[in-house]
GROMACS .gro file of C-alpha atoms in nm:
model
  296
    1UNK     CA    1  -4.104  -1.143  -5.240
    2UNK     CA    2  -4.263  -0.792  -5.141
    3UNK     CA    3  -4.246  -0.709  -4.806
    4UNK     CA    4  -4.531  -0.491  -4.618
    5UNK     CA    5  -4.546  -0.295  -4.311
    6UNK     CA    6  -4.826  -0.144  -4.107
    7UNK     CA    7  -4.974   0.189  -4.249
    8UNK     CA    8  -5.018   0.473  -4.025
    9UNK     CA    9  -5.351   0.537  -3.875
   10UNK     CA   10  -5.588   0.804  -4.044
   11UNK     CA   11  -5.443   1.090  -3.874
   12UNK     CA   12  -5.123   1.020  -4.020
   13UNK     CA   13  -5.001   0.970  -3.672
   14UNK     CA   14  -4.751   0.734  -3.602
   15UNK     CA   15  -4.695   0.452  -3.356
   16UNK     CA   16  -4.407   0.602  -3.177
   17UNK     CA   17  -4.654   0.981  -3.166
   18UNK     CA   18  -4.981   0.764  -3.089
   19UNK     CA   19  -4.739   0.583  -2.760
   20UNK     CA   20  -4.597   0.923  -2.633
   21UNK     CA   21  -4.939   0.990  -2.579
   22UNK     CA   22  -5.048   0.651  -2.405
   23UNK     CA   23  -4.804   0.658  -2.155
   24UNK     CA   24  -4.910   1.044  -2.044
   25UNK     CA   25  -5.242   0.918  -1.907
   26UNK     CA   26  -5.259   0.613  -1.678
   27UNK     CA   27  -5.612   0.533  -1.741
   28UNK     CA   28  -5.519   0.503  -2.085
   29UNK     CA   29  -5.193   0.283  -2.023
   30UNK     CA   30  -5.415   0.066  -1.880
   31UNK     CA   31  -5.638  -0.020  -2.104
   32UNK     CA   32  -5.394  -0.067  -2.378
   33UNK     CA   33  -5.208  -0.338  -2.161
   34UNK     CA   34  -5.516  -0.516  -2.102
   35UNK     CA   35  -5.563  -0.521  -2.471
   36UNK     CA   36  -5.267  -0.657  -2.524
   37UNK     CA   37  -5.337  -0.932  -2.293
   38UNK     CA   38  -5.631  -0.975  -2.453
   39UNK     CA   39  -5.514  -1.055  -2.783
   40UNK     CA   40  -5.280  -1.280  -2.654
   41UNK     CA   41  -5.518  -1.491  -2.484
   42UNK     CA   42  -5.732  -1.495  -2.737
   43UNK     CA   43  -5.460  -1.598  -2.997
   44UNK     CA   44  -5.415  -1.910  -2.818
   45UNK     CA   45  -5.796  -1.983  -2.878
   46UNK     CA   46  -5.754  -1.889  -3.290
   47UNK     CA   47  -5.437  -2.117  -3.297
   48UNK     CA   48  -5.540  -2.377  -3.175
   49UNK     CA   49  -5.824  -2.398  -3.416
   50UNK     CA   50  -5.591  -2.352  -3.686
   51UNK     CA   51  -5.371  -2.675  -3.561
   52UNK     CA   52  -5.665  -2.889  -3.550
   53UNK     CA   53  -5.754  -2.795  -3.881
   54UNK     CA   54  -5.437  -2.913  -4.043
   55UNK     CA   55  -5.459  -3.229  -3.875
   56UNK     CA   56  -5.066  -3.293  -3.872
   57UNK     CA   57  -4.979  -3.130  -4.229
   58UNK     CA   58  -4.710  -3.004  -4.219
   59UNK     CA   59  -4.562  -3.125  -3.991
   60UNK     CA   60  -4.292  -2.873  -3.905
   61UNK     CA   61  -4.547  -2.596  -3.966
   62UNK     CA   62  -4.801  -2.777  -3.656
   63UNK     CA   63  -4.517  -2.750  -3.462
   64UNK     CA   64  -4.412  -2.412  -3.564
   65UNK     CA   65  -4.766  -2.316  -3.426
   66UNK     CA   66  -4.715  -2.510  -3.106
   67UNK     CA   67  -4.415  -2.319  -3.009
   68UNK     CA   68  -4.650  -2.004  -3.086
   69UNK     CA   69  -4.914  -2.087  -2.917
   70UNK     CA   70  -4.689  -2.171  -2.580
   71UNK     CA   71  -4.539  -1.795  -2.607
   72UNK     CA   72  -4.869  -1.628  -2.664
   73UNK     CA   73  -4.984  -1.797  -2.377
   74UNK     CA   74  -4.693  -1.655  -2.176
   75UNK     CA   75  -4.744  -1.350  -2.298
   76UNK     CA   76  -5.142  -1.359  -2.198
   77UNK     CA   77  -4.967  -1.485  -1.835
   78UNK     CA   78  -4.709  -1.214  -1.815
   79UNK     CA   79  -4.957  -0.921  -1.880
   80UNK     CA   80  -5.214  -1.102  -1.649
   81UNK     CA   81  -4.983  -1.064  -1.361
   82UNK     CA   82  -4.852  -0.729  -1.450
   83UNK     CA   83  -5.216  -0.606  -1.432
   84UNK     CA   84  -5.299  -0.756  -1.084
   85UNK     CA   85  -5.005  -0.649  -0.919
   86UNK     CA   86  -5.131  -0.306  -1.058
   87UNK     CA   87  -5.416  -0.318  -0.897
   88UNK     CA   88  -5.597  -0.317  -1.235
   89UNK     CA   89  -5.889  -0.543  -1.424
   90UNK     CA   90  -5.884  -0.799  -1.656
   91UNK     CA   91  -6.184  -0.794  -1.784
   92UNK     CA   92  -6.283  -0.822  -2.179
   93UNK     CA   93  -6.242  -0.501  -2.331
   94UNK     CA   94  -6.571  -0.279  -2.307
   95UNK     CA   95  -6.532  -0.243  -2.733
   96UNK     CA   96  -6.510  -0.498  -3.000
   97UNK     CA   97  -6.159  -0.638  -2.999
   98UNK     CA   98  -5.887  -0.621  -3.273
   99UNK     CA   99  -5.873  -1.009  -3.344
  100UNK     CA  100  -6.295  -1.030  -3.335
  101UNK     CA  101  -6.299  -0.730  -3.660
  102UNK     CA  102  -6.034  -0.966  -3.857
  103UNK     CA  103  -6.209  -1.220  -3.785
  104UNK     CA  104  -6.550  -1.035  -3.964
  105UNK     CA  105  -6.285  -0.911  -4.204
  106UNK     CA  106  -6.172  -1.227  -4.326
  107UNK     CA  107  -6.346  -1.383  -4.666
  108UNK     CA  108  -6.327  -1.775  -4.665
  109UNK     CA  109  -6.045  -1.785  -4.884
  110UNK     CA  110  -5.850  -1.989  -4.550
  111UNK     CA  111  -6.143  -2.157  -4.450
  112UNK     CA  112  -5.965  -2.489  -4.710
  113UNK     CA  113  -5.622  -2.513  -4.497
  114UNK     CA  114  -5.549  -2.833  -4.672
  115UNK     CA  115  -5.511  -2.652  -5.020
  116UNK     CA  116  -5.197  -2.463  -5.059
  117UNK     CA  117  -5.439  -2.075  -5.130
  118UNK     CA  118  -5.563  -2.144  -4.782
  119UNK     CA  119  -5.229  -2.190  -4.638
  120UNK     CA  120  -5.093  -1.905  -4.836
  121UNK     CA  121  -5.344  -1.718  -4.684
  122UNK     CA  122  -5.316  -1.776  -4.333
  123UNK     CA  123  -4.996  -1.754  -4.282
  124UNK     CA  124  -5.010  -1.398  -4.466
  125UNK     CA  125  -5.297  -1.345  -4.220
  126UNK     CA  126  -5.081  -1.446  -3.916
  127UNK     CA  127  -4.725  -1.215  -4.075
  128UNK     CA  128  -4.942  -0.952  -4.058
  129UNK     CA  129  -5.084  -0.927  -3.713
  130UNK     CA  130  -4.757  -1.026  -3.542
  131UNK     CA  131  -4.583  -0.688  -3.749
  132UNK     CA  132  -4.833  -0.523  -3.565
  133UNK     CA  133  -4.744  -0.662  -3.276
  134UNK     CA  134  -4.431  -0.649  -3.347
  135UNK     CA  135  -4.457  -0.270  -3.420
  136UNK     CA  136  -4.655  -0.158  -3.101
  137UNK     CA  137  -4.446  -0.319  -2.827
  138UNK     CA  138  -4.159  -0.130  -2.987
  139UNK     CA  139  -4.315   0.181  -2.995
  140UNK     CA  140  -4.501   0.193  -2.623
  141UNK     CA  141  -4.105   0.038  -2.482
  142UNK     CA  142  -3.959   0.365  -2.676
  143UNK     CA  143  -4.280   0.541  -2.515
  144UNK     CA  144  -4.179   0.439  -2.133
  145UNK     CA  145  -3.770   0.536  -2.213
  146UNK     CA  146  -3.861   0.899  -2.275
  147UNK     CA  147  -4.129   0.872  -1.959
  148UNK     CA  148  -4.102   0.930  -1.601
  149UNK     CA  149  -3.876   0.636  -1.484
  150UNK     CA  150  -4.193   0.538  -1.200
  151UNK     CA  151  -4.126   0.217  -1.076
  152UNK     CA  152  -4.502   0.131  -1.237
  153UNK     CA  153  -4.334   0.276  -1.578
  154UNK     CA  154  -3.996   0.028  -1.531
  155UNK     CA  155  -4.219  -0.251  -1.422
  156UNK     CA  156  -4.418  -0.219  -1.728
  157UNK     CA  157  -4.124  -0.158  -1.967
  158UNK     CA  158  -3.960  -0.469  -1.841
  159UNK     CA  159  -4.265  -0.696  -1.906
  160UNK     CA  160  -4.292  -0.588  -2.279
  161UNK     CA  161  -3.917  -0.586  -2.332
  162UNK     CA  162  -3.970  -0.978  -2.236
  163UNK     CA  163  -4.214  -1.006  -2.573
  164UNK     CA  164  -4.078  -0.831  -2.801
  165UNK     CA  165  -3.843  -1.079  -2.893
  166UNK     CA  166  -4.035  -1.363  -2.904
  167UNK     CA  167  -4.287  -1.187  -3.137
  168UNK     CA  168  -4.023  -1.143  -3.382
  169UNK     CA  169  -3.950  -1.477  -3.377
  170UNK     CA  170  -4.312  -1.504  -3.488
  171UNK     CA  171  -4.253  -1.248  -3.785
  172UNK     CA  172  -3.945  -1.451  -3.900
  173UNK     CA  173  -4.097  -1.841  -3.895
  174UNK     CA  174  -4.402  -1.691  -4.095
  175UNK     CA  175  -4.204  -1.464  -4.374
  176UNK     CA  176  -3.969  -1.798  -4.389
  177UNK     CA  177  -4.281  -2.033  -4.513
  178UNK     CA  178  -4.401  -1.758  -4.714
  179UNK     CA  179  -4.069  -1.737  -4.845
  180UNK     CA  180  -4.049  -2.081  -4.905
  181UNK     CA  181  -4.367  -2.133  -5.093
  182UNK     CA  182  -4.277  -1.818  -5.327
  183UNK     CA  183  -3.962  -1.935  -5.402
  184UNK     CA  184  -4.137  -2.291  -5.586
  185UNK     CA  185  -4.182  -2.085  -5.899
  186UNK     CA  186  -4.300  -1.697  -6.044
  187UNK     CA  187  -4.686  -1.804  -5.997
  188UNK     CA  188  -4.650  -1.907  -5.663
  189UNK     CA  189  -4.439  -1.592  -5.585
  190UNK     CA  190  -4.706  -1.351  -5.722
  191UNK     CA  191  -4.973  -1.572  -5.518
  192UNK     CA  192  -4.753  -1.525  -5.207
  193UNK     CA  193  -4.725  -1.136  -5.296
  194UNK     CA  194  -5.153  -1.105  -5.367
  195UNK     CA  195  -5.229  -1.237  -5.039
  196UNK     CA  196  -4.940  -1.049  -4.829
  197UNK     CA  197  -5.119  -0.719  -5.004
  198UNK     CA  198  -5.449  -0.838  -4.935
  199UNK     CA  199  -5.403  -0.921  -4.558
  200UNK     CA  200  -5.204  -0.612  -4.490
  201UNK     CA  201  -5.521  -0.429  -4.633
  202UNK     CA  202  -5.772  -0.655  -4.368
  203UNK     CA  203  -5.474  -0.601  -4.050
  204UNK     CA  204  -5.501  -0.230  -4.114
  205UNK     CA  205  -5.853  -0.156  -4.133
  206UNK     CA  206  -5.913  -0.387  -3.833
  207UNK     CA  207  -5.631  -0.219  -3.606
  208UNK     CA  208  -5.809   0.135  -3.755
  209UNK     CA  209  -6.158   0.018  -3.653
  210UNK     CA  210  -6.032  -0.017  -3.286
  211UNK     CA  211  -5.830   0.311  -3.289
  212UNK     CA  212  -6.065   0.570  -3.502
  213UNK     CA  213  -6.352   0.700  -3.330
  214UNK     CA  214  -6.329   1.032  -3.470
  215UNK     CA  215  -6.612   1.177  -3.698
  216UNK     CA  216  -6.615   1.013  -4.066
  217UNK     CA  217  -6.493   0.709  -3.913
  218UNK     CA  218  -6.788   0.497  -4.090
  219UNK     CA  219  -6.695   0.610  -4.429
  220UNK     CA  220  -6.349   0.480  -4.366
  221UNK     CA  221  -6.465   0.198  -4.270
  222UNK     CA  222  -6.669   0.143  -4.580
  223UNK     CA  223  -6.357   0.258  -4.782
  224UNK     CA  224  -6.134  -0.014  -4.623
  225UNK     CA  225  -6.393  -0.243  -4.730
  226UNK     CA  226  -6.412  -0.152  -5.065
  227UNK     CA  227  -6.027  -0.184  -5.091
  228UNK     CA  228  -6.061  -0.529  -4.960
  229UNK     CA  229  -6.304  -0.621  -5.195
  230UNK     CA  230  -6.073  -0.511  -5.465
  231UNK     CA  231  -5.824  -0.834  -5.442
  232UNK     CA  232  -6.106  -1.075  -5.438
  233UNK     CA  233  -6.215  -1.223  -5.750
  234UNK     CA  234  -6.494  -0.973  -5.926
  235UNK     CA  235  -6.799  -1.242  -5.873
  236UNK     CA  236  -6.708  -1.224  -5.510
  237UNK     CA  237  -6.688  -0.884  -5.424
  238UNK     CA  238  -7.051  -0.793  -5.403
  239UNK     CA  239  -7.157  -1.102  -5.177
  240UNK     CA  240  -6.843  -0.974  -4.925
  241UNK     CA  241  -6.950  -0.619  -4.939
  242UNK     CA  242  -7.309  -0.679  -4.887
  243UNK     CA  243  -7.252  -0.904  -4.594
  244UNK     CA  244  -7.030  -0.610  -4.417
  245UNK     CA  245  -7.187  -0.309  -4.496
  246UNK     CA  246  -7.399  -0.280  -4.208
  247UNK     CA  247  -7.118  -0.325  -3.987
  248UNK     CA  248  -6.877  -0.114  -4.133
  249UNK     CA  249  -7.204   0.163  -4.142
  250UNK     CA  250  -7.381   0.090  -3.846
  251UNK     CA  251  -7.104  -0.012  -3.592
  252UNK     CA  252  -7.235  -0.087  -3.307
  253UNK     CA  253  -6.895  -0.129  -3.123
  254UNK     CA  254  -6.770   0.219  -3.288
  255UNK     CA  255  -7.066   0.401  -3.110
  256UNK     CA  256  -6.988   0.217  -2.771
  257UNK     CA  257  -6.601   0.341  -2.778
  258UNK     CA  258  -6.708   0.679  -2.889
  259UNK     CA  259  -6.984   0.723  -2.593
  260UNK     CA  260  -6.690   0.560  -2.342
  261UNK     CA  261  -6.415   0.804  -2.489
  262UNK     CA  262  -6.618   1.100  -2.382
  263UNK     CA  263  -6.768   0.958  -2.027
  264UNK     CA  264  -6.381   0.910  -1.943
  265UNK     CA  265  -6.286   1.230  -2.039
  266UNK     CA  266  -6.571   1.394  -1.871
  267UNK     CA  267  -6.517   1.235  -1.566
  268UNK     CA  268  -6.134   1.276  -1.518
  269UNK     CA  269  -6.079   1.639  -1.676
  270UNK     CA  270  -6.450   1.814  -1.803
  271UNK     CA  271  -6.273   2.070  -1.887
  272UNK     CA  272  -6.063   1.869  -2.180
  273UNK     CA  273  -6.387   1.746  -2.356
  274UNK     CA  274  -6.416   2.090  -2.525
  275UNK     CA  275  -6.055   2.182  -2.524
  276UNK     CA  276  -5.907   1.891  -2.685
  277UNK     CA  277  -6.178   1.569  -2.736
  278UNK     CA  278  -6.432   1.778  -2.941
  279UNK     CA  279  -6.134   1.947  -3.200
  280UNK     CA  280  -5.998   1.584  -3.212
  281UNK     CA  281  -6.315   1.410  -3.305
  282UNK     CA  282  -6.409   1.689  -3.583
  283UNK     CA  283  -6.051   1.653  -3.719
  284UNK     CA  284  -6.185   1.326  -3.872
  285UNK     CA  285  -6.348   1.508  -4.120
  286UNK     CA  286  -6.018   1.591  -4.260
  287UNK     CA  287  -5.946   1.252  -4.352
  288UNK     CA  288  -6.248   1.107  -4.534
  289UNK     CA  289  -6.194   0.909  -4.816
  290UNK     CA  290  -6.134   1.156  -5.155
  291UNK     CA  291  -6.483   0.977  -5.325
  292UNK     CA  292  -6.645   1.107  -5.033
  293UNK     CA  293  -6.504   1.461  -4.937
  294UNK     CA  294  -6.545   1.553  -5.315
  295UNK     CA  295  -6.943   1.439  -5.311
  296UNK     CA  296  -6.842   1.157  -5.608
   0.00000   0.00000   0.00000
């Protein structure tokens, strides 16, 4: 069975360089924590949904997701408290969140969770977020080891050394049913393989929606959609681009983060906004999609 791991983002940055960052400003600390508890909260919501929707069946798998559910919650609970005794809010996040563009990312293909292509699919869906997961807790904990040792810094540390395990655990219970299913026979393997290809493609351009706000960042967008597109059948692809091209063009939420990126920085160090924001938002532009750049 192939096995897939989170791309780097469009700068060709990765997580551990993107972290050492994130821990330099507090602001920005901040913000990614409540994120985090964000997603975790709102995980609960998504699988509980998905529970109800297999109505018992499987059995083991319901209470596979059970078990999940009760340490995302935690998780949401941990963070929660870790942000008040910071002093911090807990508000929604100002932007669109990660789990709200899969959600618009998604086709229907797990929409039937009683036939075996829409429980291929979500559990793909699921492997994929919690490698994310998976893969930014490790890389902000590596972050805070190489940081100032601030009791704020240990504090925070400690709270996502307490997850990281358990969303492992999540990575291993969904590769093991994906596992399973591939290993019934050469077609289901190569179904098993499609969709783990197809929902790495939908993770990544979601987690790059809520991380790229530099210039180009539509066309990216609309290239990530494309590439979707590609593992759908060829009489769906049209219908799924159509209904996400304004999004991916418009993007609403992508002009919000970009207008709150440069009030920060304007706020907290004016002088930065031409030293370092403007170069970083042109360098964008470096990194549009080849049919684009070369005017094909």
């Amino acid at each position: 069975m192939a096995v897939t791991y989170p791309r780097k983002l469009v700068n060709n940055m990765g997580p551990r360089q993107v972290m050492a960052e994130v821990v330099k400003e507090r602001k920005v600390q901040m913000l990614f924590l409540n994120s985090y508890r964000f997603n975790e909260q709102r995980s609960c919501q998504e699988l509980t949904v998905l529970i109800e929707a297999l109505d018992g069946q499987p059995r083991d798998l319901c209470r596979e997701l059970s078990h999940h559910i009760s340490d995302e919650a935690r998780h949401a609970v941990w963070l929660t408290d870790l942000l008040c005794d910071l002093g911090e809010e807990i508000g929604n996040p100002p932007t669109g969140s990660y789990i709200d563009e899969l959600n618009r990312l998604f086709d229907k293909s797990g929409d039937q969770i009683q036939q075996e292509d829409g429980l291929i699919a979500v559990l793909a869906s699921i492997n994929s977020t919690e490698k994310r997961g998976c893969q930014a807790f490790s890389a902000h904990i590596h972050a805070l080891r190489h940081a100032p040792a601030t009791e704020e810094n240990i504090r925070i540390r400690e709270t996502l050394e307490k997850i990281l395990p358990e969303e492992a655990t999540h990575v291993s219970w969904g590769s093991r049913w994906l596992g399973k299913i591939a290993s019934r026979s050469a077609e289901h393997r190569a179904r098993v393989n499609a969709a783990k290809n197809k929902y790495s493609l939908i993770e990544h351009a979601a987690f790059e929606a809520g991380m790229d706000i530099t210039a180009g960042a539509e066309l990216r967008r609309l290239a990530n959609l494309v590439e979707i597109s590609n593992t759908l059948p060829v009489w769906e692809r049209p219908a799924y681009l159509m209904e996400r091209l304004p999004q991916a063009l418009l993007a609403p939420d992508l002009q919000k983060s970009r207008f709150l990126a440069v009030q920060r920085v304007w706020q907290d160090k004016p002088e930065k906004l031409v030293e370092q924001f403007i170069p970083m938002f042109l360098s964008g532009l470096q990194h549009l999609p080849p049919s684009v750049a070369t005017g094909n």
